[in-house]
Coordinates of C-alpha atoms and ligand atoms in Angstrom, one line a residue:
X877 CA -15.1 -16.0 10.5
X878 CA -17.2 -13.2 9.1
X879 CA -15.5 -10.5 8.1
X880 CA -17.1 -6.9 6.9
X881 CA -14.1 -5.2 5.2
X882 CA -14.1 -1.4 4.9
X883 CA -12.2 -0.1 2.2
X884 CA -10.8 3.4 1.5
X885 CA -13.2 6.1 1.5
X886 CA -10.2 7.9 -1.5
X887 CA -11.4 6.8 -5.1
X888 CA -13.3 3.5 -6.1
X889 CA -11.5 0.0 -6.3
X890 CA -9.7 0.0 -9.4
X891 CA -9.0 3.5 -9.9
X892 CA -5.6 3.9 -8.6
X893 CA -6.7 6.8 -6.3
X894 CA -6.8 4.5 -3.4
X895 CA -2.9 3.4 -4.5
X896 CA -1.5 0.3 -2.5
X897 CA -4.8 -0.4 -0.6
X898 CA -6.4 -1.4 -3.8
X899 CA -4.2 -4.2 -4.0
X900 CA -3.6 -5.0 -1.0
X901 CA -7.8 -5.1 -0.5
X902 CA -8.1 -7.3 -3.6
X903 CA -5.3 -10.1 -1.7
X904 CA -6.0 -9.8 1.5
X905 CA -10.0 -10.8 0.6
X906 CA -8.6 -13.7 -1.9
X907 CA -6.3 -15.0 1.1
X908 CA -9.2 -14.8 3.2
X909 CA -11.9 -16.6 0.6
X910 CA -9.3 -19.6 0.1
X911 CA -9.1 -20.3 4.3
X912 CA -12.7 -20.8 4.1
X913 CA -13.9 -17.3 5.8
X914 CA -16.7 -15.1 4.6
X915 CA -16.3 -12.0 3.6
X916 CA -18.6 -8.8 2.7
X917 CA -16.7 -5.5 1.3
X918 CA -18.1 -1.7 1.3
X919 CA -16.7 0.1 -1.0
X920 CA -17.1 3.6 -3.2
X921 CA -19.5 3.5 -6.1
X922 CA -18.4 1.7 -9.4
X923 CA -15.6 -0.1 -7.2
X924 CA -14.9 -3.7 -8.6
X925 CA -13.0 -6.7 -7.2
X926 CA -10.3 -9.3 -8.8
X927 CA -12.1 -11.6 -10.8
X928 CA -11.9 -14.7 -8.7
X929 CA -13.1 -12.6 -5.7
X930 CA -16.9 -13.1 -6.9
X931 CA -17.8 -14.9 -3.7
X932 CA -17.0 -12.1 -1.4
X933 CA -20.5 -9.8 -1.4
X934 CA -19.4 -6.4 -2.3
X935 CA -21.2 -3.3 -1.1
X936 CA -21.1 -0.1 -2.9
X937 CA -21.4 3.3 -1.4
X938 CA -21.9 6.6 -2.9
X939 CA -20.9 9.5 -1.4
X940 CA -17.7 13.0 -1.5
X941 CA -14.0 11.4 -0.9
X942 CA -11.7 12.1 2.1
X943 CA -9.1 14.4 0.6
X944 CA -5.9 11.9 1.7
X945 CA -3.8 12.4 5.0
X946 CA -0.5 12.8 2.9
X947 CA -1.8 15.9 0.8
X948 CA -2.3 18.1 3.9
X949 CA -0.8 19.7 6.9
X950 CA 0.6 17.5 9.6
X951 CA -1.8 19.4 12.0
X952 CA -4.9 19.8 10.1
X953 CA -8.1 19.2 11.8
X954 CA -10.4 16.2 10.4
X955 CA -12.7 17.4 7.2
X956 CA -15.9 15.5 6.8
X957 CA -17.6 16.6 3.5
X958 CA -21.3 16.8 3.3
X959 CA -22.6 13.6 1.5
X960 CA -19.4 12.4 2.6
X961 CA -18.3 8.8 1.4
X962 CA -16.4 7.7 5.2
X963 CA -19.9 8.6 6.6
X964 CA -21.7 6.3 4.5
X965 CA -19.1 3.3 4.4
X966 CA -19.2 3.2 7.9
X967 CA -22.9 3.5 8.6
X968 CA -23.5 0.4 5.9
X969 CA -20.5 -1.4 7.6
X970 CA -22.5 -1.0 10.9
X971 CA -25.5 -2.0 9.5
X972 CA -24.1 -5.4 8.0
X973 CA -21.8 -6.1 10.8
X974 CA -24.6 -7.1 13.4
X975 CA -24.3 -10.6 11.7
X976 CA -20.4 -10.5 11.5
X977 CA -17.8 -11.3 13.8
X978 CA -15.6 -8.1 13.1
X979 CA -14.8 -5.0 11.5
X980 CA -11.9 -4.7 9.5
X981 CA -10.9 -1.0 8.0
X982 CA -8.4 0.0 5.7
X983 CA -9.3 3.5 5.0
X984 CA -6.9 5.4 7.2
X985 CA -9.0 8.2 8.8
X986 CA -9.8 9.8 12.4
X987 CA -13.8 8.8 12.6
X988 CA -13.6 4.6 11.8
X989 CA -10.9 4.4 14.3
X990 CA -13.0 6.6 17.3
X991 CA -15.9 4.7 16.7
X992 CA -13.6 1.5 18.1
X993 CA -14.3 2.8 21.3
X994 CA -18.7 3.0 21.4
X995 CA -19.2 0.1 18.8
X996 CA -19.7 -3.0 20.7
X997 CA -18.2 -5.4 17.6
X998 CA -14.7 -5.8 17.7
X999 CA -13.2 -3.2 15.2
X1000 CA -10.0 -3.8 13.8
X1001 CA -7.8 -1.0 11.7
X1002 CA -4.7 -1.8 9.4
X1003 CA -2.8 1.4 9.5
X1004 CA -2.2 2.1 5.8
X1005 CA 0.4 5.0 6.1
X1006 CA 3.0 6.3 8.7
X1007 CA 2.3 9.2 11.1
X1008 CA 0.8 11.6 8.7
X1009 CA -1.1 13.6 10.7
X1010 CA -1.7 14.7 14.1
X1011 CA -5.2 14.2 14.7
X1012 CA -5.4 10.5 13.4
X1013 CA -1.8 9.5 15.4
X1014 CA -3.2 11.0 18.7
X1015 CA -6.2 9.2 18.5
X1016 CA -5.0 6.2 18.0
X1017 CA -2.4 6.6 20.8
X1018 CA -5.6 6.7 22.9
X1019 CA -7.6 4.1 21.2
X1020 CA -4.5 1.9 21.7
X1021 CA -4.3 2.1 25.4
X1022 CA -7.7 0.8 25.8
X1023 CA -7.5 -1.6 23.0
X1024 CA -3.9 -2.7 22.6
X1025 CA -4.8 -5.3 19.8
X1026 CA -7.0 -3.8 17.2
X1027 CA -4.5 -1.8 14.9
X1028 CA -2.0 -3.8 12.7
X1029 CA 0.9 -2.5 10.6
X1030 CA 2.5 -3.6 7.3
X1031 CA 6.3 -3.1 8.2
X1032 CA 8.1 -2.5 11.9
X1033 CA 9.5 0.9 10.2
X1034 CA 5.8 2.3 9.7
X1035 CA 4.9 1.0 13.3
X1036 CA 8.4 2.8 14.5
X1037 CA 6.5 6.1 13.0
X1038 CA 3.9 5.3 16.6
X1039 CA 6.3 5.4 19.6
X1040 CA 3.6 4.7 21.7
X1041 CA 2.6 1.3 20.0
X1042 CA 5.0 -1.1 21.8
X1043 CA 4.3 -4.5 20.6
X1044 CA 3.2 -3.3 17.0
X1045 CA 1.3 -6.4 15.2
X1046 CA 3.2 -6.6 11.7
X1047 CA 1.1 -8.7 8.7
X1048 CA 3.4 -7.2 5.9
X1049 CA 1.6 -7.6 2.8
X1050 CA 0.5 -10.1 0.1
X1051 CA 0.7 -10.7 -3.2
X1052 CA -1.5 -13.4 -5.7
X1053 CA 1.5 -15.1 -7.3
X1054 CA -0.2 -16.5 -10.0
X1055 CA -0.8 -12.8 -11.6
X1056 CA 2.8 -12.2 -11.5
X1057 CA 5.0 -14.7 -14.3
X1058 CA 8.9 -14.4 -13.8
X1059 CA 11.0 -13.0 -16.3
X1060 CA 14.6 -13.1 -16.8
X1061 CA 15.3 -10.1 -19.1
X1062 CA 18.4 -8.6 -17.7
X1063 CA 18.7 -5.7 -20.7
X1064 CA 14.9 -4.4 -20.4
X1065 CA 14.5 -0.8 -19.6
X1066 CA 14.5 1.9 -17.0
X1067 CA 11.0 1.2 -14.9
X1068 CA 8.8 3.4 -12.1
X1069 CA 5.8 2.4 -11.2
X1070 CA 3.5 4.8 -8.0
X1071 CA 1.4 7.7 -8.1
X1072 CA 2.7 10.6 -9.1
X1073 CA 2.2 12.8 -6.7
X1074 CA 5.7 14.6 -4.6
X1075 CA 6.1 12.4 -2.1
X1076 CA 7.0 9.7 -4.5
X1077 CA 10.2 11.6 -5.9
X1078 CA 10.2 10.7 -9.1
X1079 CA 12.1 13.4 -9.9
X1080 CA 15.0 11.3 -8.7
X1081 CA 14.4 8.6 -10.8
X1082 CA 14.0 10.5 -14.2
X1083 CA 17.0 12.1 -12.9
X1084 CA 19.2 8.9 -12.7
X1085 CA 17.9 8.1 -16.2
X1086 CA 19.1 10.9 -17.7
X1087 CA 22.4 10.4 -16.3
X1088 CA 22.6 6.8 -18.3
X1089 CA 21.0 8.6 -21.5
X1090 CA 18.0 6.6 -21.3
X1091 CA 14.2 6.7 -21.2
X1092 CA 12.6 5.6 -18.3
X1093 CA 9.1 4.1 -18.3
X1094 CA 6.6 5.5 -15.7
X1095 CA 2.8 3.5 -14.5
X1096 CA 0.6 5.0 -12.6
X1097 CA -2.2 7.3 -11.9
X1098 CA -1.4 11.0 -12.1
X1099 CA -2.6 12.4 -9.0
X1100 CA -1.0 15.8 -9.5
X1101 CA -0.8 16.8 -12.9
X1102 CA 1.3 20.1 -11.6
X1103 CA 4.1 18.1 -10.6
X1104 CA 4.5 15.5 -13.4
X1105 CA 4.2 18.7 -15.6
X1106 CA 7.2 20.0 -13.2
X1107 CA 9.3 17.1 -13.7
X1108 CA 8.8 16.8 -17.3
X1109 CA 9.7 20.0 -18.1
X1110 CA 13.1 20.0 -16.1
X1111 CA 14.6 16.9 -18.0
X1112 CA 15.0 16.7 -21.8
X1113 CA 11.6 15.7 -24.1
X1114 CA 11.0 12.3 -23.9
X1115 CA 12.9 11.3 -20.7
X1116 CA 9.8 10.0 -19.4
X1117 CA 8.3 7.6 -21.0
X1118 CA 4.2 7.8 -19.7
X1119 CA 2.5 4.2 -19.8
X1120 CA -0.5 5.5 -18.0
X1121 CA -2.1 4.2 -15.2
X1122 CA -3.2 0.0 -15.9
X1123 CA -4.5 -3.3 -14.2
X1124 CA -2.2 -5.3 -12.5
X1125 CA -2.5 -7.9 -15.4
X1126 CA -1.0 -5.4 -18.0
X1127 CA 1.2 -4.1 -15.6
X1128 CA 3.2 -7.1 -14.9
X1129 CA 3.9 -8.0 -18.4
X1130 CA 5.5 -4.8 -19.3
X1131 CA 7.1 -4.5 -16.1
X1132 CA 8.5 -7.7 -15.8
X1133 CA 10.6 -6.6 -19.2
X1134 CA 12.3 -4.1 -17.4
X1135 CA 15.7 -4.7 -16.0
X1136 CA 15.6 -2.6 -12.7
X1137 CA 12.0 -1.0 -10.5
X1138 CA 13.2 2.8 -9.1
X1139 CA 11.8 3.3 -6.4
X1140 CA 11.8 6.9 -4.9
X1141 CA 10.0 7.6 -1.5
X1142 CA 10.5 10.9 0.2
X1143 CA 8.1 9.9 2.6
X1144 CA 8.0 6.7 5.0
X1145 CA 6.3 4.6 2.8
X1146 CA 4.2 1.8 5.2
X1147 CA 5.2 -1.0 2.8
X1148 CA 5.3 -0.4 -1.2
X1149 CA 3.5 -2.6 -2.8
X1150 CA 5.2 -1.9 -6.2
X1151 CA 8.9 -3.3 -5.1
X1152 CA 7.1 -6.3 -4.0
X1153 CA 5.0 -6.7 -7.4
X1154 CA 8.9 -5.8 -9.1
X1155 CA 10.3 -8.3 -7.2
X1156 CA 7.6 -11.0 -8.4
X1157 CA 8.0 -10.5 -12.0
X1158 CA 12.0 -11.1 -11.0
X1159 CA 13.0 -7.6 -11.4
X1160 CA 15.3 -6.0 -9.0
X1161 CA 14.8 -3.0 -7.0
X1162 CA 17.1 0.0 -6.1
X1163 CA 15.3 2.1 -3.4
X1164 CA 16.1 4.8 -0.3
X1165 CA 16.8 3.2 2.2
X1166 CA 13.3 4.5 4.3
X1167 CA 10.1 3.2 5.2
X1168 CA 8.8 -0.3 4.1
X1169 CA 10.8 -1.1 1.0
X1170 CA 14.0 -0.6 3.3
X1171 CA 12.5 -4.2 5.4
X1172 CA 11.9 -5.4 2.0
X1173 CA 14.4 -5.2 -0.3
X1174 CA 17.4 -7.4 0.8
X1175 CA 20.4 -5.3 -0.2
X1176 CA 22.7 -6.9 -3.1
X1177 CA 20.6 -9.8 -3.1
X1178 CA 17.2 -8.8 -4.4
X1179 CA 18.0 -5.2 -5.4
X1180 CA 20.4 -2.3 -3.6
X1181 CA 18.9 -0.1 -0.8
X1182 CA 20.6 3.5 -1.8
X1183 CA 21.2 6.6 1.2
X1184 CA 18.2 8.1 1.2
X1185 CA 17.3 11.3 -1.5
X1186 CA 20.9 10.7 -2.9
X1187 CA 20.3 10.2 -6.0
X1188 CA 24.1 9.4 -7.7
X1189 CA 24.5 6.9 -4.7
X1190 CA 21.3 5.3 -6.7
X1191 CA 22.7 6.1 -9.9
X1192 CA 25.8 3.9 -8.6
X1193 CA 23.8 0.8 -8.2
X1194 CA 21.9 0.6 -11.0
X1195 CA 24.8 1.0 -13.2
X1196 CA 25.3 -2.4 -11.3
X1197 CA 22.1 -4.3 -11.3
X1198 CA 23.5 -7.0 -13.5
X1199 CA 25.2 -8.5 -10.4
X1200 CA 21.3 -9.4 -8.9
X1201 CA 20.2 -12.9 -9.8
X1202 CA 17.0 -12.0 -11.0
X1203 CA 15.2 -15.4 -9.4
X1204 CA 16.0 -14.6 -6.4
X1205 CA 14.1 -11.8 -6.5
X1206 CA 10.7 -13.8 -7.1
X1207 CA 12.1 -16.5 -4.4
X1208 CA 11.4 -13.9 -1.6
X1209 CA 8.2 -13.2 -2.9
X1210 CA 7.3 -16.7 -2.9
X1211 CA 9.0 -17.2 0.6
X1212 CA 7.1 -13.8 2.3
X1213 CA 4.2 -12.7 0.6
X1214 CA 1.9 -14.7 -0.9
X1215 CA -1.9 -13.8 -0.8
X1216 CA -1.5 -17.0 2.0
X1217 CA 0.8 -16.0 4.3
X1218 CA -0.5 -12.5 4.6
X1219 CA -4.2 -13.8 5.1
X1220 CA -2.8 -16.6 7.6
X1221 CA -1.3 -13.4 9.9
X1222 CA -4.5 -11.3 9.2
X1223 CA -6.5 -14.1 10.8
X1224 CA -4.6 -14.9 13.3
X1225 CA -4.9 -11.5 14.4
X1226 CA -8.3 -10.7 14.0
X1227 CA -8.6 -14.1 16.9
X1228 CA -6.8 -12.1 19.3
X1229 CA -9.1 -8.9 18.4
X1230 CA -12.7 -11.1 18.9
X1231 CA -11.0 -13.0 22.1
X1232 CA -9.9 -9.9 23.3
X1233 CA -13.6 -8.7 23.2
X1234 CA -15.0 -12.1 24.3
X1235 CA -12.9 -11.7 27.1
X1236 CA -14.3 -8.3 28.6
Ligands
UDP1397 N1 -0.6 0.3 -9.8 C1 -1.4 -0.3 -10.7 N2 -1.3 0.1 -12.1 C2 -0.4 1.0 -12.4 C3 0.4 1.6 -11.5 C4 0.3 1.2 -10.1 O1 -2.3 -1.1 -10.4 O2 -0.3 1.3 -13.6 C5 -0.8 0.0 -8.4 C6 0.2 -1.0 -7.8 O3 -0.1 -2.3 -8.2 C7 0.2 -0.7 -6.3 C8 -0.4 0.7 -6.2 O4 -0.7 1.1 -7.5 O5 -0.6 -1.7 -5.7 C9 0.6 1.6 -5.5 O6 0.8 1.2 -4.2 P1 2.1 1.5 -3.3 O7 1.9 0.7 -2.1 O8 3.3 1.3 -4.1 O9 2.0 3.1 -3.0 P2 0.8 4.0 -2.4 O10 0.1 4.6 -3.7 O11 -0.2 3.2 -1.6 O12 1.4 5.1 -1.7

């Protein structure tokens, strides 16, 4: 198959700006290079790919960024910027596509998903987030009913978020287990690991480590500098314990020290990469039980799965994290989402897209 892959038009690959779909980008096009398909990627300016990704052609794009779904109202109408990034993504993905045999986006946004409907190649979307805004879930309630397999999902909780999408097509996520070595350090630290930005909580986290008098170490990019000031300034100096924002490859070393990930959604996360990259390096998870991390983390086996936003029921079970045999943890990583699997369900999807369209 050929495959033109459309990333997010929010920050350049390797930035953190684009959180989870950077990753999730960079796997999904190794998975794909290692079944033998061929893949071409458009992408912001100074965007890079995983070394070992070299033979997929990437495409680089200048242009303004989409300001993100999650840091707006629910109803907001659809912004296009002058210059705008989408714009251009799209109008190079066109342009290459006329050799290719589909369209795969991953920037969830209102104008690549219309365009299903006038552009003749089959154009499949992976829906990135949960219902996050009006305009984009409306329209894909209509783009659905005329083409009821072109939009996949990374967990049955974020497809739950479209009541309208009845058979939901779940590919989960995947991970290239080689970057990830197990580690069995049950006494490591306190660890966090997202954007900080509010609908990540970490409030809740830093609060849980202050209970237990100790620091807790925080990776990631910080998207709004108002809030982590916020947060550090209601907890005593030196609570949080800022690592900065670094490639997967640092990330897992330092991370796989820790003895416990917190993981904090106040939103409906559509999967969370970081439990799963936790879980790889054998580290446990304690999470609210929401969203994707709620279908991922199996509770008192691979971590606990806490009542949502209550943060001394969390407390609770990482006073107990001890009790979580840490190799299990990588066992259901190894079981669920390798780069492998996840490529093996994208493809088998993206058949039913382009026989779908043969078919017509
Ligand atoms: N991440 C990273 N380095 C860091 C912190 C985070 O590469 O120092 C990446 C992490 O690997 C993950 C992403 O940031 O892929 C966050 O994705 P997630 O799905 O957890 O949340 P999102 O940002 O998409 O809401």
């Amino acid at each position: 198959m050929r495959i033109v892959l459309i990333s997010t038009p929010i920050g350049y690959l390797g930035s953190g700006k684009g959180g989870g779909v950077e990753l999730t980008l960079n796997s999904l096009v190794s998975g794909l290079l290692s079944l033998g398909h061929s893949v071409e990627v458009i992408a912001p300016e100074n965007s890079k790919l995983h070394k070992n990704n070299e033979k997929a052609k990437l495409y680089c794009v200048e242009g303004k960024d989409q300001i993100s779904w999650q840091h707006q109202n629910y109803d907001s109408p659809v912004i296009i910027p002058d210059n705008s990034l989408l714009v251009g993504m799209l109008e190079k993905g066109l342009d290459i596509a006329k050799q290719a045999d589909v369209l795969l986006n991953m920037s969830y946004d209102w104008l690549p998903i219309w365009m299903t409907q006038i552009v003749e190649k089959p154009f499949a979307h992976i829906i990135s987030m949960g219902n996050e805004s009006s305009v984009v879930s409306n329209l894909i309630s209509k783009v659905y009913a005329k083409h009821p397999y072109n939009f996949a999902f990374h967990s049955k909780i974020q497809a739950n978020d479209y009541p309208f999408i009845k058979k939901p097509t779940i590919i989960g996520n995947g991970f290239k287990l080689d970057n990830y070595i197990f580690q069995d350090a049950v006494n490591g630290p306190l660890a966090w690991v997202g954007r900080v930005a509010p609908e990540k909580g970490l409030e809740d986290a830093v609060y849980v480590a202050n209970e237990l008098g100790e620091k807790l170490k925080v990776w990631g990019v910080k998207e709004d500098e108002t809030y982590a000031l916020k947060i550090e300034k209601s907890f005593p100096q030196g609570t949080i314990d800022w690592m900065g924002f670094v490639s997967t490859n640092e990330l897992q070393v330092e991370l796989g020290k820790c003895r416990v990930l917190l993981n904090t959604p106040k939103w409906n996360e559509a999967y969370g990469n970081v439990v799963v990259e936790a879980l790889a390096c054998g580290v446990p998870v304690v999470a609210y039980k929401r969203g994707g991390p709620s279908e991922i983390i199996q509770h008192d086996q691979t971590g606990y799965l806490a009542d949502p936003d209550d943060k001394k029921n969390m407390l609770s079970y990482v006073k107990i994290i001890e009790r979580i045999k840490r190799k299990k943890c990588r066992e259901w990583v190894e079981k669920n989402a390798s780069t492998d699997i996840f490529a093996n369900k994208v493809v088998n999807w993206l058949n039913k897209v382009i026989k779908e369209y043969k078919s017509k």
